[in-house]
Coordinates of C-alpha atoms in Angstrom, one line a residue:
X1 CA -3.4 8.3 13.8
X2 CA -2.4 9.9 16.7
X3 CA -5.4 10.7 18.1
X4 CA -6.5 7.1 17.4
X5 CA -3.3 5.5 19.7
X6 CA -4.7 8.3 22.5
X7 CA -8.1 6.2 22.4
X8 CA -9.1 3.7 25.2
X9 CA -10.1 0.4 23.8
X10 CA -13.5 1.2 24.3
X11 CA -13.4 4.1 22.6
X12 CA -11.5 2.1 19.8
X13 CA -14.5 -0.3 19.9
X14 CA -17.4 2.2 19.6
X15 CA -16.0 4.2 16.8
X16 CA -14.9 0.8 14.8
X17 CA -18.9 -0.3 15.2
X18 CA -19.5 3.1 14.3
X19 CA -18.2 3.0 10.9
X20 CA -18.8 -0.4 10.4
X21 CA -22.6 0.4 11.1
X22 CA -21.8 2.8 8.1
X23 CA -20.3 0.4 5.4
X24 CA -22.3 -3.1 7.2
X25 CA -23.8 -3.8 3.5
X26 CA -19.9 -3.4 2.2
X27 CA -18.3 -4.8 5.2
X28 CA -19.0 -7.6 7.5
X29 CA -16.6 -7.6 11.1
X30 CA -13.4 -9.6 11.8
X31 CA -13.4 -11.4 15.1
X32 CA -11.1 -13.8 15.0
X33 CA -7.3 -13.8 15.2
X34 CA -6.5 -9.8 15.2
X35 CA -6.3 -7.7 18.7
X36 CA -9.0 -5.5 20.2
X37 CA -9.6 -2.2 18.9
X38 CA -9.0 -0.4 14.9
X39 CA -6.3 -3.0 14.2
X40 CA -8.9 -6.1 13.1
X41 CA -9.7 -6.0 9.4
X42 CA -13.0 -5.7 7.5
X43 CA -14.3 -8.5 5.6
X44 CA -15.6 -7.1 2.1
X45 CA -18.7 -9.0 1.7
X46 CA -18.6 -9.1 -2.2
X47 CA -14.7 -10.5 -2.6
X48 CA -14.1 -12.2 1.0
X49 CA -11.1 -9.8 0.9
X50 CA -9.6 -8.5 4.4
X51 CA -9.9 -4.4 4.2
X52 CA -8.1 -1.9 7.0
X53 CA -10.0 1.4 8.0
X54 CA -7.6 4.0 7.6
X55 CA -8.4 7.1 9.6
X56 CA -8.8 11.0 8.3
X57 CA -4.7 12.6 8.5
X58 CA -2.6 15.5 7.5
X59 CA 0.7 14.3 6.2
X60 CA 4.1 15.5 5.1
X61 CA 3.8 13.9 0.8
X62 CA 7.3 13.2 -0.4
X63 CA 11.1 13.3 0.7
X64 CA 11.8 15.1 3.7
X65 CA 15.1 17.1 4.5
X66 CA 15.5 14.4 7.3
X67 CA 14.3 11.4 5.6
X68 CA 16.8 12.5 2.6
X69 CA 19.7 12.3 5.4
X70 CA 18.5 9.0 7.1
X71 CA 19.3 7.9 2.9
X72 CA 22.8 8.9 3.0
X73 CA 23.6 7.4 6.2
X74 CA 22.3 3.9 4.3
X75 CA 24.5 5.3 1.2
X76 CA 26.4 8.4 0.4
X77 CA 24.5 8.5 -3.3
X78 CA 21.3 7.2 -2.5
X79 CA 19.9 5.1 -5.0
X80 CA 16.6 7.8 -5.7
X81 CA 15.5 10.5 -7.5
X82 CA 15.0 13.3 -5.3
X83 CA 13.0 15.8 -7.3
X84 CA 10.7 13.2 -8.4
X85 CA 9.5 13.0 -4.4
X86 CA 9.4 16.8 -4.3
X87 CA 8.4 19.3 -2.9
X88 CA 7.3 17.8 -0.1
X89 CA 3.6 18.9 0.3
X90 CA 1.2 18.7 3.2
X91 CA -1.7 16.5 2.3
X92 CA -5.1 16.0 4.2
X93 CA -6.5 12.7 3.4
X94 CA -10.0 11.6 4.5
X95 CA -10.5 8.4 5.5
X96 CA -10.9 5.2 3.3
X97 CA -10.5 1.3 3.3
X98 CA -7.6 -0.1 1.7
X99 CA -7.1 -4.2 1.1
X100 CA -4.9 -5.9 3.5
X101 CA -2.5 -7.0 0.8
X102 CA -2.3 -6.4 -2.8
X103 CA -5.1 -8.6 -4.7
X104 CA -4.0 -12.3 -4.5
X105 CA -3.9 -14.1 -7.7
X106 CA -6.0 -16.9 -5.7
X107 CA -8.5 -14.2 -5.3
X108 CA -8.3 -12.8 -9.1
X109 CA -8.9 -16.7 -9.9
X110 CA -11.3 -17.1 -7.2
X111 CA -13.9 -13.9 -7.5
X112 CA -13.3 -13.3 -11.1
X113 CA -13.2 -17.2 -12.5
X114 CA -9.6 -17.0 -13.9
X115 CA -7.4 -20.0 -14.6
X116 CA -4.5 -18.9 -13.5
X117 CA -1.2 -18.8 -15.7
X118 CA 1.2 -20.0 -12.9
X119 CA -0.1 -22.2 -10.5
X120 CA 3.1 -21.6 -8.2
X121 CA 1.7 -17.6 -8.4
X122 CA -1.5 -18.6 -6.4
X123 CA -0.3 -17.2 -3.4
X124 CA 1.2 -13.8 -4.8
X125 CA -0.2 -10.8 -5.6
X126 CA -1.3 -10.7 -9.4
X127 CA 0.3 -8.6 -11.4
X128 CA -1.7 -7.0 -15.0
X129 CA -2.2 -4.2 -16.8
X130 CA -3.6 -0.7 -15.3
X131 CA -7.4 -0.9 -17.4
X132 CA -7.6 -4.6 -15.8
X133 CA -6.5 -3.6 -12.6
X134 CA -9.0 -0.7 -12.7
X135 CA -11.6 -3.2 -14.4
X136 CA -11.5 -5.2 -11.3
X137 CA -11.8 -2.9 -9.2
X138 CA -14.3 -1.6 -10.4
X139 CA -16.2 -5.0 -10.6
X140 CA -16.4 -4.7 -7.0
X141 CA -17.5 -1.6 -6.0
X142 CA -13.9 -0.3 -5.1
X143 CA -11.0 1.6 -7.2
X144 CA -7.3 1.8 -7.0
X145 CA -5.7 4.3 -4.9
X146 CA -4.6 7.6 -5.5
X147 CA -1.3 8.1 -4.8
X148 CA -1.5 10.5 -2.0
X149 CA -3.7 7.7 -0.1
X150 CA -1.2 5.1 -1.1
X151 CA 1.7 6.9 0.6
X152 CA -0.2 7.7 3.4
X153 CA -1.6 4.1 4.1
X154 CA 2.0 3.1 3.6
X155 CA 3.6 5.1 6.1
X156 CA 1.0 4.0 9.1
X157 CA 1.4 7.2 11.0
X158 CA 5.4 6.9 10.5
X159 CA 7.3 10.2 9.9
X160 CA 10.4 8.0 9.0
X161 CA 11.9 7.0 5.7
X162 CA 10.8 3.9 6.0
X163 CA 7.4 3.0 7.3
X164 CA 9.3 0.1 9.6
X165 CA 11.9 3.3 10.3
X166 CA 15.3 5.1 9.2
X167 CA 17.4 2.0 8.9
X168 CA 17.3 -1.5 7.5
X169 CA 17.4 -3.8 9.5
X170 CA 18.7 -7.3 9.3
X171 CA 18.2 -9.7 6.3
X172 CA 15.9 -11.9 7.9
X173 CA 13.3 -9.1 9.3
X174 CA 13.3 -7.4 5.9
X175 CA 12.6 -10.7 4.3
X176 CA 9.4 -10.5 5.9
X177 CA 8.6 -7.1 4.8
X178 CA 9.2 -6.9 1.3
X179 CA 8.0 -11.4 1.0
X180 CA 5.4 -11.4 -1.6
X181 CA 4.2 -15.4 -0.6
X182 CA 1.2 -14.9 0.9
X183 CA 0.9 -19.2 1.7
X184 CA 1.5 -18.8 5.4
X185 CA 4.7 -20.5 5.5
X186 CA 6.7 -17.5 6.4
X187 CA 6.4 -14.7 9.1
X188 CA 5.1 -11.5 7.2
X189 CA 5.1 -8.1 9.0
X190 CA 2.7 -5.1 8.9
X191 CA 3.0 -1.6 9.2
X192 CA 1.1 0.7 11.4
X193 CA -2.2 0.5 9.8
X194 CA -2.1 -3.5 9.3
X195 CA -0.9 -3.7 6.1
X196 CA 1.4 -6.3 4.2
X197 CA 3.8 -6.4 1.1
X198 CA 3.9 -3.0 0.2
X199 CA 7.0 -3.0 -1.4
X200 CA 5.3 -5.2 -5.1
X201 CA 5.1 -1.9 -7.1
X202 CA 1.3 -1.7 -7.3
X203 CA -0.7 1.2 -9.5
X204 CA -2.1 4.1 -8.6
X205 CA -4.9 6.2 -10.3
X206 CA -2.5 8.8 -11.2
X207 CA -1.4 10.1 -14.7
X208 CA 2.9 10.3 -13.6
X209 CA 4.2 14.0 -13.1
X210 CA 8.2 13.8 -12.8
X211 CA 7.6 16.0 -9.6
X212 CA 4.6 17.0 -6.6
X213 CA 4.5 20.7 -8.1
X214 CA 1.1 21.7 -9.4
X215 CA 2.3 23.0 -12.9
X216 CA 3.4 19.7 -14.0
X217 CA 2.4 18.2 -16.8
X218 CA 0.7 14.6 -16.9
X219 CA 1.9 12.0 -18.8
X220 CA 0.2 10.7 -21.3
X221 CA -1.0 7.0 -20.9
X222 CA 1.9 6.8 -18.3
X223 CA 0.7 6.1 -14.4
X224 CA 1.8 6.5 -11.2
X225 CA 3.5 3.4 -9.5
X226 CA 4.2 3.2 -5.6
X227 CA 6.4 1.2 -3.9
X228 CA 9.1 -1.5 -4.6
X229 CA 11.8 -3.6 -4.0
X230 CA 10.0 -7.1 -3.6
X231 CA 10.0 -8.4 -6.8
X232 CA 14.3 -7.7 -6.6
X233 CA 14.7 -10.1 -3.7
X234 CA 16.6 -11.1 -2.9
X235 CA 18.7 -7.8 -4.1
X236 CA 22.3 -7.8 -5.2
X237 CA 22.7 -3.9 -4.7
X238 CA 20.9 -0.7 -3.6
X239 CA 17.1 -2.0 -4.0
X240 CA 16.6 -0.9 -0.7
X241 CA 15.5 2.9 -2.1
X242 CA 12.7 1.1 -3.7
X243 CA 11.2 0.7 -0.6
X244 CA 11.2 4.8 0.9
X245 CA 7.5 5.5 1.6
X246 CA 8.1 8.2 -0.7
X247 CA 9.5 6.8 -3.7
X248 CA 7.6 6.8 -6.7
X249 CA 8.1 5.9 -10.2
X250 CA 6.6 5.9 -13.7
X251 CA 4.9 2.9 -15.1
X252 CA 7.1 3.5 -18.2
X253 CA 9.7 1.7 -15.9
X254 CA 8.1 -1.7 -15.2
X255 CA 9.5 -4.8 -15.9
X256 CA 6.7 -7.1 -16.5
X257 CA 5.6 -5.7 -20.2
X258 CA 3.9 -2.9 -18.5
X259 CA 2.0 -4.9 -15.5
X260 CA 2.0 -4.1 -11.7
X261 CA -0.1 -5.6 -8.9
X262 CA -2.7 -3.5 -6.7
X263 CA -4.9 -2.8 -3.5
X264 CA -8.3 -1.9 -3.9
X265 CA -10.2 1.5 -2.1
X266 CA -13.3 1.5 -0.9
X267 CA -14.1 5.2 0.2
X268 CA -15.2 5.4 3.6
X269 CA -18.0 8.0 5.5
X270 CA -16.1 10.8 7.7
X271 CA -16.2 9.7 11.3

């Protein structure tokens, strides 16, 4: 990511024709109304749905010493689970395309020819079981992330504990991070790599180990969920921890009869 903000915009340019010279049966460019360089989306060609590039990294996976004290400066017991966001691991991730925003209902009704259940949903992300998640996916070419991608997409090149930073900021700014009503009424904000509402709970491919060590067991049946805090606005209490880049949590813990929403991954050549 660094290297990436160290680019000219020219340099930007070429490499984003580069890969999208790559992917052009995938991906078709974005033009209009995004900035010059990385920062534009790709159009999938199949769904119509906006995808961000996300560049090769090496990053810190998981609760940091420093991040862990940024969390009791918000609250002397944060609300978290520390050991389930540790050890903190050093993860390479090679590059991929991620979806703007969780999948859309209007876009599940749209691509798939659903009638949706709640017509006031249209303009949120849709929330289903894991297998349809994956089947959908799937039915375009793309799968759901795996969880070291998903952190790593989340933080956008942040080293904070918050992909916006180490506080929270007023109630009116965080409204338009953790807003899940994708109508355009509202101000939404992005992260570093150009994406929205990460804080909906959405799956990952992962079976759910209670911790990043290597001689954990998988879960049976049970699945990795990343992010939160959107679906508990507005919140009444410590909701906030919910939306750590790091925190994690089993799917045995959703509230919607087992359901979360998702992005979809579209793996991308090395550049």
């Amino acid at each position: 990511m660094e290297k990436l903000k160290a680019m000219k915009p020219r340099q930007r340019g070429q490499l984003r024709q580069a890969i999208l010279a790559e992917v052009s049966d995938v991906f078709a460019d974005q033009t209009e109304h995004y900035g010059v360089g990385l920062t534009r989306p790709f159009v999938h060609r199949k769904s119509g749905i906006e995808f961000q590039w996300i560049p090769t990294g090496v990053y810190a996976m998981g609760l940091g010493d420093k991040e862990e004290k940024a969390a009791t400066c918000i609250s002397n017991t944060p609300p978290i689970t520390k050991e389930e966001m540790r050890p903190v691991t050093t993860m390479k991730v090679e590059s991929f395309f991620i979806s703007v925003t969780p999948v859309l209902t209007r876009d599940y009704c749209r691509i798939g020819n659903h009638k949706p259940y709640h017509l006031d949903q249209l303009n949120h992300p849709l929330v289903v079981k894991q297998e349809e998640a994956q089947r959908f996916a799937a039915s375009l070419g793309c799968r759901l992330p795996y969880e070291r991608e998903w952190e790593y997409a989340c933080r956008g090149g942040t080293e904070t504990l918050f992909c916006w930073g180490d506080e929270l900021p007023e109630e009116t700014e965080l409204k338009e991070w953790v807003s899940k009503d994708f109508s355009g009424l509202q101000p939404l904000r992005a992260n570093g790599f150009g994406l929205y509402s990460l804080f909906s709970g959405e799956w990952c491919v992962d079976k759910w180990k209670p911790s990043h060590r290597d001689d954990e067991n998988a879960a049976a049946d049970v699945f990795v969920v990343r992010g939160g805090g959107g679906d508990l606005w507005p919140w009444q209490c410590d909701e906030w921890g919910m939306c750590i880049s790091a925190f994690r949590f089993p799917s045995t813990d959703l509230l919607e009869h087992g359901c979360a929403s998702f992005r979809l991954v579209y793996a991308a050549p090395e550049q």
